[in-house]
PDB file of C-alpha atoms in Angstrom:
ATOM      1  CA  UNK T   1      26.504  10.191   5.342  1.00 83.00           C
ATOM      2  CA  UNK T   2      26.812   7.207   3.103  1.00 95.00           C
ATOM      3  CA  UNK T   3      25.175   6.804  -0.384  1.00 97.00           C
ATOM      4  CA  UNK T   4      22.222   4.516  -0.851  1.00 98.00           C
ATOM      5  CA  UNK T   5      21.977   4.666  -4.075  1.00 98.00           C
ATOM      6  CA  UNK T   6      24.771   5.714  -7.125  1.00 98.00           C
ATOM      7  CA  UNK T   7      24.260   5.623 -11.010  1.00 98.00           C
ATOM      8  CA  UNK T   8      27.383   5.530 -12.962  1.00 98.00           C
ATOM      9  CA  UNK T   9      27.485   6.251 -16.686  1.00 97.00           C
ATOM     10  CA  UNK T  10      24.222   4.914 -17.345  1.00 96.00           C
ATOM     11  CA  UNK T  11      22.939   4.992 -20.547  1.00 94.00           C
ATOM     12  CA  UNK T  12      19.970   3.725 -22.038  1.00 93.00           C
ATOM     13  CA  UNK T  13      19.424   5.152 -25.580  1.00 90.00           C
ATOM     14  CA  UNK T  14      15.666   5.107 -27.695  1.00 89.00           C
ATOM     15  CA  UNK T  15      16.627   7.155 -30.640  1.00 86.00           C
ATOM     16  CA  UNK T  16      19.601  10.107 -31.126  1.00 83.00           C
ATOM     17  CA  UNK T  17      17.563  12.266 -29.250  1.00 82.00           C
ATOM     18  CA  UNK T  18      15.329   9.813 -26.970  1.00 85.00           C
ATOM     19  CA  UNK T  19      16.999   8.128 -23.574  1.00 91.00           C
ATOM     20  CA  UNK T  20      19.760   8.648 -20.922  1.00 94.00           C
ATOM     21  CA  UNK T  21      22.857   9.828 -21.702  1.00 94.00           C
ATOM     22  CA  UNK T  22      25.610   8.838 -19.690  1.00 94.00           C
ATOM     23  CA  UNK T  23      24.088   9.875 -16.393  1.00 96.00           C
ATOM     24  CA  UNK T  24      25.897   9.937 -13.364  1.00 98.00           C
ATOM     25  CA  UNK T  25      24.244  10.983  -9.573  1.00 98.00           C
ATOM     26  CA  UNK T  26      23.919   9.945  -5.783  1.00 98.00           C
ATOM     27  CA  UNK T  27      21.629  10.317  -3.180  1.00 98.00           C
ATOM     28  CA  UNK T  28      22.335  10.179   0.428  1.00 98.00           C
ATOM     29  CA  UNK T  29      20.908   8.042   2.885  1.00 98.00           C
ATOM     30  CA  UNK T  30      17.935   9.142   4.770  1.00 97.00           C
ATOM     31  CA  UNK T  31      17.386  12.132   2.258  1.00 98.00           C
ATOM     32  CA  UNK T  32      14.402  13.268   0.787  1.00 98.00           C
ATOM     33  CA  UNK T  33      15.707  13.393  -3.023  1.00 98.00           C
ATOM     34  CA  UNK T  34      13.619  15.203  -5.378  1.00 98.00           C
ATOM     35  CA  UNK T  35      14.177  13.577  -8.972  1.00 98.00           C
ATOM     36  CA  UNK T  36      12.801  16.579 -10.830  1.00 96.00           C
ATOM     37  CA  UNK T  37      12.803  17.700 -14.959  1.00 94.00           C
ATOM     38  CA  UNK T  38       9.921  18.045 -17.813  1.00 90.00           C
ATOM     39  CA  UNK T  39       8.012  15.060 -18.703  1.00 88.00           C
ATOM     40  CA  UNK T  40       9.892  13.129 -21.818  1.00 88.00           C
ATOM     41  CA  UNK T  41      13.018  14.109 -19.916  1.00 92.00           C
ATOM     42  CA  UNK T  42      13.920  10.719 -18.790  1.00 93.00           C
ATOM     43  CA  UNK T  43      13.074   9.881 -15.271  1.00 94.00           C
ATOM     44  CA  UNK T  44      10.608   6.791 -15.518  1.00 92.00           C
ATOM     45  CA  UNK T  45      13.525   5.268 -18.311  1.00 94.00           C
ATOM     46  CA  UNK T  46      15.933   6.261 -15.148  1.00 96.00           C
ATOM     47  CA  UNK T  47      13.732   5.004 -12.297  1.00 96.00           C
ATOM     48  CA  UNK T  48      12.463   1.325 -14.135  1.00 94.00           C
ATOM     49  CA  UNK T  49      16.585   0.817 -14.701  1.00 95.00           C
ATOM     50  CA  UNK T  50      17.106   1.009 -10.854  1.00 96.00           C
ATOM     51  CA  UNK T  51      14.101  -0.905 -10.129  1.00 95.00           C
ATOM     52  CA  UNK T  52      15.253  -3.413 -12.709  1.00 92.00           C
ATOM     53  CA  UNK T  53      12.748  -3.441 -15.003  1.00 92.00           C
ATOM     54  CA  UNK T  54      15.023  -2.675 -17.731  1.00 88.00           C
ATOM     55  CA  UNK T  55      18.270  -4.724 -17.634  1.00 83.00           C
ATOM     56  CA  UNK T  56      19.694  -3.616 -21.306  1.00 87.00           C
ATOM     57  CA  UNK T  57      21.364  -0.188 -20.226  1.00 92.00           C
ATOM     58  CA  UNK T  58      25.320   0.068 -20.324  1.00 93.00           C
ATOM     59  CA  UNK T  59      26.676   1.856 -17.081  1.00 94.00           C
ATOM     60  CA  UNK T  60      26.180   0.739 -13.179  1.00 96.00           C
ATOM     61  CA  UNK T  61      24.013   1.120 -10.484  1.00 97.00           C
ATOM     62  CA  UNK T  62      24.615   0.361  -6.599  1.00 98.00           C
ATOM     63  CA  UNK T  63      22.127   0.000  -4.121  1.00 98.00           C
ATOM     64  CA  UNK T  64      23.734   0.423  -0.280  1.00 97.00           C
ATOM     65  CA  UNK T  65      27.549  -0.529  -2.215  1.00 96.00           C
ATOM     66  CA  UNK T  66      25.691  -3.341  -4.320  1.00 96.00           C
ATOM     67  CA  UNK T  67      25.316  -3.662  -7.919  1.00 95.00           C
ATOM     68  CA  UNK T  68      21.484  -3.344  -8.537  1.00 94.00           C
ATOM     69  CA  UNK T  69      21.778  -6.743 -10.412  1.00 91.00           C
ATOM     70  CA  UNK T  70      22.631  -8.587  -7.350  1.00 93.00           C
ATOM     71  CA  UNK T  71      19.251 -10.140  -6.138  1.00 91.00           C
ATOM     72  CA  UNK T  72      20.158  -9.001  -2.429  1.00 90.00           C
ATOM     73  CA  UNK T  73      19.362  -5.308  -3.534  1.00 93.00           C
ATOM     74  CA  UNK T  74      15.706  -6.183  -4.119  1.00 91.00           C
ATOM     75  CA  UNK T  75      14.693  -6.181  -0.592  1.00 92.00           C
ATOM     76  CA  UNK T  76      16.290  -2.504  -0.034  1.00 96.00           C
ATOM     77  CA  UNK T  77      14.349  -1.215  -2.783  1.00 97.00           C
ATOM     78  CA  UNK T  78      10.048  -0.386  -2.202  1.00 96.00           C
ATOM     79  CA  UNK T  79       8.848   0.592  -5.495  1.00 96.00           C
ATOM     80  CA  UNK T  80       5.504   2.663  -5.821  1.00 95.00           C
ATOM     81  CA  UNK T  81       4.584   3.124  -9.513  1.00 92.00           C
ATOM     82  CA  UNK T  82       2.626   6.079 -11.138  1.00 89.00           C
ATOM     83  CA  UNK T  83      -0.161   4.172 -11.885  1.00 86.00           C
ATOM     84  CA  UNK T  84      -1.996   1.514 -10.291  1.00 83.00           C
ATOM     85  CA  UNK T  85      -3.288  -1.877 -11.793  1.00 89.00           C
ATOM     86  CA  UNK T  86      -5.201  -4.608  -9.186  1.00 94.00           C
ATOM     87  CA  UNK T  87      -6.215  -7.977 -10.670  1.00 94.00           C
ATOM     88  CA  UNK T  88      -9.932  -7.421 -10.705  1.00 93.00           C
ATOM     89  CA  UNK T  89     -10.812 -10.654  -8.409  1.00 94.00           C
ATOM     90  CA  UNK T  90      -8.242 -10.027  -5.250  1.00 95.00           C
ATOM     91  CA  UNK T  91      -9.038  -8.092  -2.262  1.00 97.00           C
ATOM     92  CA  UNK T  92      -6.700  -5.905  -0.421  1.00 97.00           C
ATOM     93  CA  UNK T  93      -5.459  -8.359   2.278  1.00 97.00           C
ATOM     94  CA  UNK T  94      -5.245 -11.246  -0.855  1.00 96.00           C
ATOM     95  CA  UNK T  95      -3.742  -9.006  -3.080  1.00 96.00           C
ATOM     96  CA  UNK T  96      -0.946  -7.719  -0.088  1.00 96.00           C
ATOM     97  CA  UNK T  97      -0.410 -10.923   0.903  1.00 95.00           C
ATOM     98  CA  UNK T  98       0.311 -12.287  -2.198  1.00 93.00           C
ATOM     99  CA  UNK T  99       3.266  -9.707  -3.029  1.00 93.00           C
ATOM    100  CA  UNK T 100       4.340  -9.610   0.361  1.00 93.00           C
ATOM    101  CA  UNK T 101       5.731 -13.273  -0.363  1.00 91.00           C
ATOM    102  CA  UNK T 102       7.189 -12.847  -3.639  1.00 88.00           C
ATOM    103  CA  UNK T 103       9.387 -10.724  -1.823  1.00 87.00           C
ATOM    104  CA  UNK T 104      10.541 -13.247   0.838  1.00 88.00           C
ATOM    105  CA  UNK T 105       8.167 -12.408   3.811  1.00 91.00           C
ATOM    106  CA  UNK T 106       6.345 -15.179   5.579  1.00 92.00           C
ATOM    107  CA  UNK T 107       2.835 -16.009   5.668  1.00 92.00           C
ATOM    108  CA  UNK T 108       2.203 -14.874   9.399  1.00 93.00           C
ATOM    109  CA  UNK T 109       4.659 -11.710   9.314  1.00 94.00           C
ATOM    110  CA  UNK T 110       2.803 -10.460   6.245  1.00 94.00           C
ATOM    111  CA  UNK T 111      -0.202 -10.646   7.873  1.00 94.00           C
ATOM    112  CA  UNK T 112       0.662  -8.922  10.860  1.00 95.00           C
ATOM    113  CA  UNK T 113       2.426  -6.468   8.717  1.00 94.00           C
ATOM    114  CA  UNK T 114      -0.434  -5.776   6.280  1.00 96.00           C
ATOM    115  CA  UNK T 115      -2.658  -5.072   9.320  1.00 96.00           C
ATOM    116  CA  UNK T 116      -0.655  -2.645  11.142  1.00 95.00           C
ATOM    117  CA  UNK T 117       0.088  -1.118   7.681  1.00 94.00           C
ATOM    118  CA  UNK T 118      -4.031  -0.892   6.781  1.00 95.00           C
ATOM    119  CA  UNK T 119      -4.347   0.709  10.503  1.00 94.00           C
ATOM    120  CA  UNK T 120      -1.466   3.283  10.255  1.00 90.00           C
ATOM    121  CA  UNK T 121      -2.591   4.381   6.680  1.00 92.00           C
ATOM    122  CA  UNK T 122      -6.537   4.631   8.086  1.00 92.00           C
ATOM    123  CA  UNK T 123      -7.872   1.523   5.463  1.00 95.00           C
ATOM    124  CA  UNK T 124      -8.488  -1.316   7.901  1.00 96.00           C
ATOM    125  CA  UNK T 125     -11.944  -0.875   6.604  1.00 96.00           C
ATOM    126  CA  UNK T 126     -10.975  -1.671   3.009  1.00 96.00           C
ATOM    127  CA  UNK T 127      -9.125  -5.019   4.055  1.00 96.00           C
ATOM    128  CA  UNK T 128     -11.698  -7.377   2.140  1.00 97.00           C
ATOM    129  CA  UNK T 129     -12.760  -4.514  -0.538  1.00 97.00           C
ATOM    130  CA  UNK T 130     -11.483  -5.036  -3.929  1.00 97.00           C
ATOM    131  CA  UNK T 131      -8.524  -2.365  -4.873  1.00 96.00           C
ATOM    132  CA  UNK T 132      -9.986  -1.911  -8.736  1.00 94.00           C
ATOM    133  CA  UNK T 133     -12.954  -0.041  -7.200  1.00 94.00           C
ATOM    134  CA  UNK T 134     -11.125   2.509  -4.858  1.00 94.00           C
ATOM    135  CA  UNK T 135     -10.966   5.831  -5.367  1.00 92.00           C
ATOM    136  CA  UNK T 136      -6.947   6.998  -6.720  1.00 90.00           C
ATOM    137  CA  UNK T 137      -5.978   8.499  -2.959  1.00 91.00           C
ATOM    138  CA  UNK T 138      -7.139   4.658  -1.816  1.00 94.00           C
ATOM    139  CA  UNK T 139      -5.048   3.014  -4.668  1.00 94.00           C
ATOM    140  CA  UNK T 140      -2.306   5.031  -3.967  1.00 93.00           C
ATOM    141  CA  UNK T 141      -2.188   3.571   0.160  1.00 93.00           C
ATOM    142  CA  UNK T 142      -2.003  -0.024  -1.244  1.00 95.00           C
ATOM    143  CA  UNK T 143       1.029   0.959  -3.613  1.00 95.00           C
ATOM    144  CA  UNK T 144       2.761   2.603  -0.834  1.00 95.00           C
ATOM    145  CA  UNK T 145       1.658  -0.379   1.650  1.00 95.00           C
ATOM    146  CA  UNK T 146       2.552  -3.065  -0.889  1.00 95.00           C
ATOM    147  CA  UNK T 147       5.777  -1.025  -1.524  1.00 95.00           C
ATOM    148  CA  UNK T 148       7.104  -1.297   2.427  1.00 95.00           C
ATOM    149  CA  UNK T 149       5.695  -4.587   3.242  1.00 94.00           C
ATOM    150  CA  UNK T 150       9.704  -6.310   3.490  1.00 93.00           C
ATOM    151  CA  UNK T 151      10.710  -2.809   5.130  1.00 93.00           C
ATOM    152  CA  UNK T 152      12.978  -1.153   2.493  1.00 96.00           C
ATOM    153  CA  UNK T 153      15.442   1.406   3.319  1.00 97.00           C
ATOM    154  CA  UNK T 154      15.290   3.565  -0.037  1.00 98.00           C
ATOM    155  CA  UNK T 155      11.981   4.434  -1.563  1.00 98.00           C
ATOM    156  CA  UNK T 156      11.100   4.790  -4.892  1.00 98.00           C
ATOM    157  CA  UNK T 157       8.022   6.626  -6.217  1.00 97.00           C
ATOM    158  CA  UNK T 158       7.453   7.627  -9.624  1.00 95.00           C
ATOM    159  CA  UNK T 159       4.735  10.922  -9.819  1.00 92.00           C
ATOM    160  CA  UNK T 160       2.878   9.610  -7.110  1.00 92.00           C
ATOM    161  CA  UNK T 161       0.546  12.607  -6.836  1.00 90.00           C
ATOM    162  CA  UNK T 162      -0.924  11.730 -10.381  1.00 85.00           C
ATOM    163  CA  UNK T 163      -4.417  12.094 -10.160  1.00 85.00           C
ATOM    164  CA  UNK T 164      -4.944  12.626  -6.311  1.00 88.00           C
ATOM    165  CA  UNK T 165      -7.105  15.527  -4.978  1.00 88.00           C
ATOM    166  CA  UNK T 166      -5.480  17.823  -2.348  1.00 91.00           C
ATOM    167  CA  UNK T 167      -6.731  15.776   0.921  1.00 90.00           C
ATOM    168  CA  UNK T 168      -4.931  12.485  -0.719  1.00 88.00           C
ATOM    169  CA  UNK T 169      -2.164  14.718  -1.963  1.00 90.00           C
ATOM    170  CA  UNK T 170      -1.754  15.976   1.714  1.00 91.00           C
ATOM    171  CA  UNK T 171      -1.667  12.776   3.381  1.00 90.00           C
ATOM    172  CA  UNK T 172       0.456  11.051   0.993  1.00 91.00           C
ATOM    173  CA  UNK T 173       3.374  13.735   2.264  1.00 93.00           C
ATOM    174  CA  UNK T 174       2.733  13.234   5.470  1.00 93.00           C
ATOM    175  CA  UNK T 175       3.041   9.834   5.675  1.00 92.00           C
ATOM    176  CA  UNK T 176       6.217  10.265   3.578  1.00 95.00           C
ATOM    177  CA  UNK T 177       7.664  12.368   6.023  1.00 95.00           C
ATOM    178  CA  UNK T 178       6.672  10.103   8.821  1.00 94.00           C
ATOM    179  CA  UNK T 179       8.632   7.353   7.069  1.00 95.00           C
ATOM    180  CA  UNK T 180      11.715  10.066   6.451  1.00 96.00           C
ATOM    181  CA  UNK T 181      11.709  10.474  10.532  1.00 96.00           C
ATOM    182  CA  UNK T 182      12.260   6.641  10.596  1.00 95.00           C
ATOM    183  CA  UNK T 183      15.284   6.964   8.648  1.00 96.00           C
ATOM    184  CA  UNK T 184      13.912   5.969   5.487  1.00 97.00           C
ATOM    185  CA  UNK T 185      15.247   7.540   2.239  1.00 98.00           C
ATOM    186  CA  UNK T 186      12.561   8.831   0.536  1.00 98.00           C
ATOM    187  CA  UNK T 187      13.476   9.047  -3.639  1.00 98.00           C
ATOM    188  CA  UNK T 188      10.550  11.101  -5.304  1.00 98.00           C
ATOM    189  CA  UNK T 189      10.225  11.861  -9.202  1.00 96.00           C
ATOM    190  CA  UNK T 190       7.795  14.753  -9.845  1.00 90.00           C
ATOM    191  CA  UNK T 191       7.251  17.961 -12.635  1.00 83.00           C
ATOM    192  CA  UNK T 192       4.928  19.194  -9.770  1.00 88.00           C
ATOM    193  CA  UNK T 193       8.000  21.673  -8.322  1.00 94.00           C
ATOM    194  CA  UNK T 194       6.107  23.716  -5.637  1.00 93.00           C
ATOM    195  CA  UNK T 195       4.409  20.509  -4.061  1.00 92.00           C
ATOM    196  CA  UNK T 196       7.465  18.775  -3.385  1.00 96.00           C
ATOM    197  CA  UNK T 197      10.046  21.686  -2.830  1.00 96.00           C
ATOM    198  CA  UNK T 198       9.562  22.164   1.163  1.00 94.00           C
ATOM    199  CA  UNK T 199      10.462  18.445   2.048  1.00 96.00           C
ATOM    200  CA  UNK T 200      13.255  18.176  -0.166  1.00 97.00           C
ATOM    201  CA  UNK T 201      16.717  17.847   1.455  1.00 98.00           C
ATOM    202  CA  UNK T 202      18.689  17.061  -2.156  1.00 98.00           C
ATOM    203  CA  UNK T 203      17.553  16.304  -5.824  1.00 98.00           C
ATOM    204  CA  UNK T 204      18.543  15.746  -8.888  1.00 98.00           C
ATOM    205  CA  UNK T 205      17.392  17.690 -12.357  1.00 97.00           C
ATOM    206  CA  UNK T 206      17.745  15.815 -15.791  1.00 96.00           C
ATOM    207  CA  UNK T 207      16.884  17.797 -18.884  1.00 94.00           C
ATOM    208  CA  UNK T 208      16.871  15.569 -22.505  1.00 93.00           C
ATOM    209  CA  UNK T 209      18.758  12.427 -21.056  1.00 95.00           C
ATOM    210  CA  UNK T 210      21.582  14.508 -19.046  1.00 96.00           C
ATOM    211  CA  UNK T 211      22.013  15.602 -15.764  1.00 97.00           C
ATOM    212  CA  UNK T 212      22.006  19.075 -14.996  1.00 96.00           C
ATOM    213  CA  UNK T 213      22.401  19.186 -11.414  1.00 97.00           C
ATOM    214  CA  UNK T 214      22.785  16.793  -8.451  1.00 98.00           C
ATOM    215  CA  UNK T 215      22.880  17.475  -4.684  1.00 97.00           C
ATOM    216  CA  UNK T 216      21.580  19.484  -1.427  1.00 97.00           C
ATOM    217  CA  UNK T 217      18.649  21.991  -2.298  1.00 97.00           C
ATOM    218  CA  UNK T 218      20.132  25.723  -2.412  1.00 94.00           C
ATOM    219  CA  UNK T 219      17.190  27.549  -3.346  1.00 95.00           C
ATOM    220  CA  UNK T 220      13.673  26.895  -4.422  1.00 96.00           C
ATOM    221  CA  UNK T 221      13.178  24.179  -6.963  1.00 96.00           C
ATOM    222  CA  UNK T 222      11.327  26.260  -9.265  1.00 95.00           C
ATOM    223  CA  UNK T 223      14.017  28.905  -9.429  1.00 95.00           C
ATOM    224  CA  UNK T 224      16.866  26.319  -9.852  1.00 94.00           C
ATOM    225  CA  UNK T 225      14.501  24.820 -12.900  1.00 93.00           C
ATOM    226  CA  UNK T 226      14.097  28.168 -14.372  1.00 93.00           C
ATOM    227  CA  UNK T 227      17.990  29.259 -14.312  1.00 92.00           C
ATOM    228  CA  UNK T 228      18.833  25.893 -15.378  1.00 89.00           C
ATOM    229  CA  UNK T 229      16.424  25.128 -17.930  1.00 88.00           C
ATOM    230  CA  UNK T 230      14.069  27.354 -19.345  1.00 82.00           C
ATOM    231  CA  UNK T 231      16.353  30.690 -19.241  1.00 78.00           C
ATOM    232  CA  UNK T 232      18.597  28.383 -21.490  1.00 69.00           C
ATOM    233  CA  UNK T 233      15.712  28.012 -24.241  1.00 60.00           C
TER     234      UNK T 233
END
């Protein structure tokens, strides 16, 4: 099974104590990775490097064999951030629509694309609506919608269970399996061990900037975190 993503001594450095240190992992293809450590530990720094948000980091990253700097990489890549922010006057559709052509899609696939999307995910009814107003398990549909709009093969999502209650946390998962059984690879930071730990296939723990492990699930997240981590305090 081939890698669909690889970081390579990357290193992006706050403070002598704040950053990423040198990291190296890989995830498979078609995995559910589980990018798991304390908060502060460096996984948003880690995740908005792959994404490209930040460009000044030393080391390398390859999406699918390509150097995440290459603009081809952008359309393997769906990005779902931890927290939502709509431009107060678009509606859904708009708002879609808009960001499904910034990444390359046409007019007329986007909209036939945002409406299947809005049907699968059980929000046709909030088509028109204006995303400020939803409630956070509504929000959260339109990141993940607006995040496979150009149909990416690796999926990013940074604590996407912030602030949902249980029903929104539930269907979240089970659209992210759904969307594993496609062959999607599903890439999924989270401090929230338990939640996660029965879909994960592989994952990666970083503790203050380094890596402390990477690859296939061998026991229970929360055991591996406590051997690994907090026995070591």
């Amino acid at each position: 099974m081939k890698n669909i993503l690889e970081v390579k001594s990357l290193q992006k450095v706050y403070s002598p104590n704040t950053g990423i240190f040198d990291i190296n992992f890989s995830v498979k293809a078609g995995h559910f990775h589980s990018f798991i450590g304390e908060n502060g530990a460096g996984k948003t720094t880690t995740i908005k490097s792959i994404i490209g948000a930040y460009n000044s980091y030393s080391g390398e990253i390859l999406i699918d064999g390509k150097n995440s700097k290459n603009p081809e990489t952008k359309n393997i890549i769906g990005y779902v951030p931890e927290y939502a922010k709509f431009p107060k006057e678009l509606t859904t559709f708009t708002y879609l629509q808009f960001l499904a052509m910034l990444n390359g899609v046409s007019k007329s696939v986007a909209k036939e694309k945002i409406t299947a999307l809005l049907e699968k995910f059980n929000i046709s009814d909030l088509k028109n609506k204006k995303p400020v107003n939803f409630s956070s398990g509504q929000k959260k549909k339109i990141l993940l919608i607006q995040a496979l709009i150009h149909d990416p093969q690796l999926i990013i999502l940074d604590e996407p269970t912030a602030n949902l209650d249980p029903t929104a946390r539930f269907e979240l998962f089970t659209i992210l399996n759904q969307l594993k059984s496609q062959g999607k690879t599903i890439f999924i930071s989270s401090h929230v061990l338990s939640e996660i730990d029965k879909y994960t296939d592989s994952f990666t723990l970083i503790h203050k900037g380094q890596i402390v492990y990477n690859g296939k699930k061998y026991k229970p997240l929360e055991k591996v975190f406590y051997e690994k981590v907090l026995s070591n305090k």
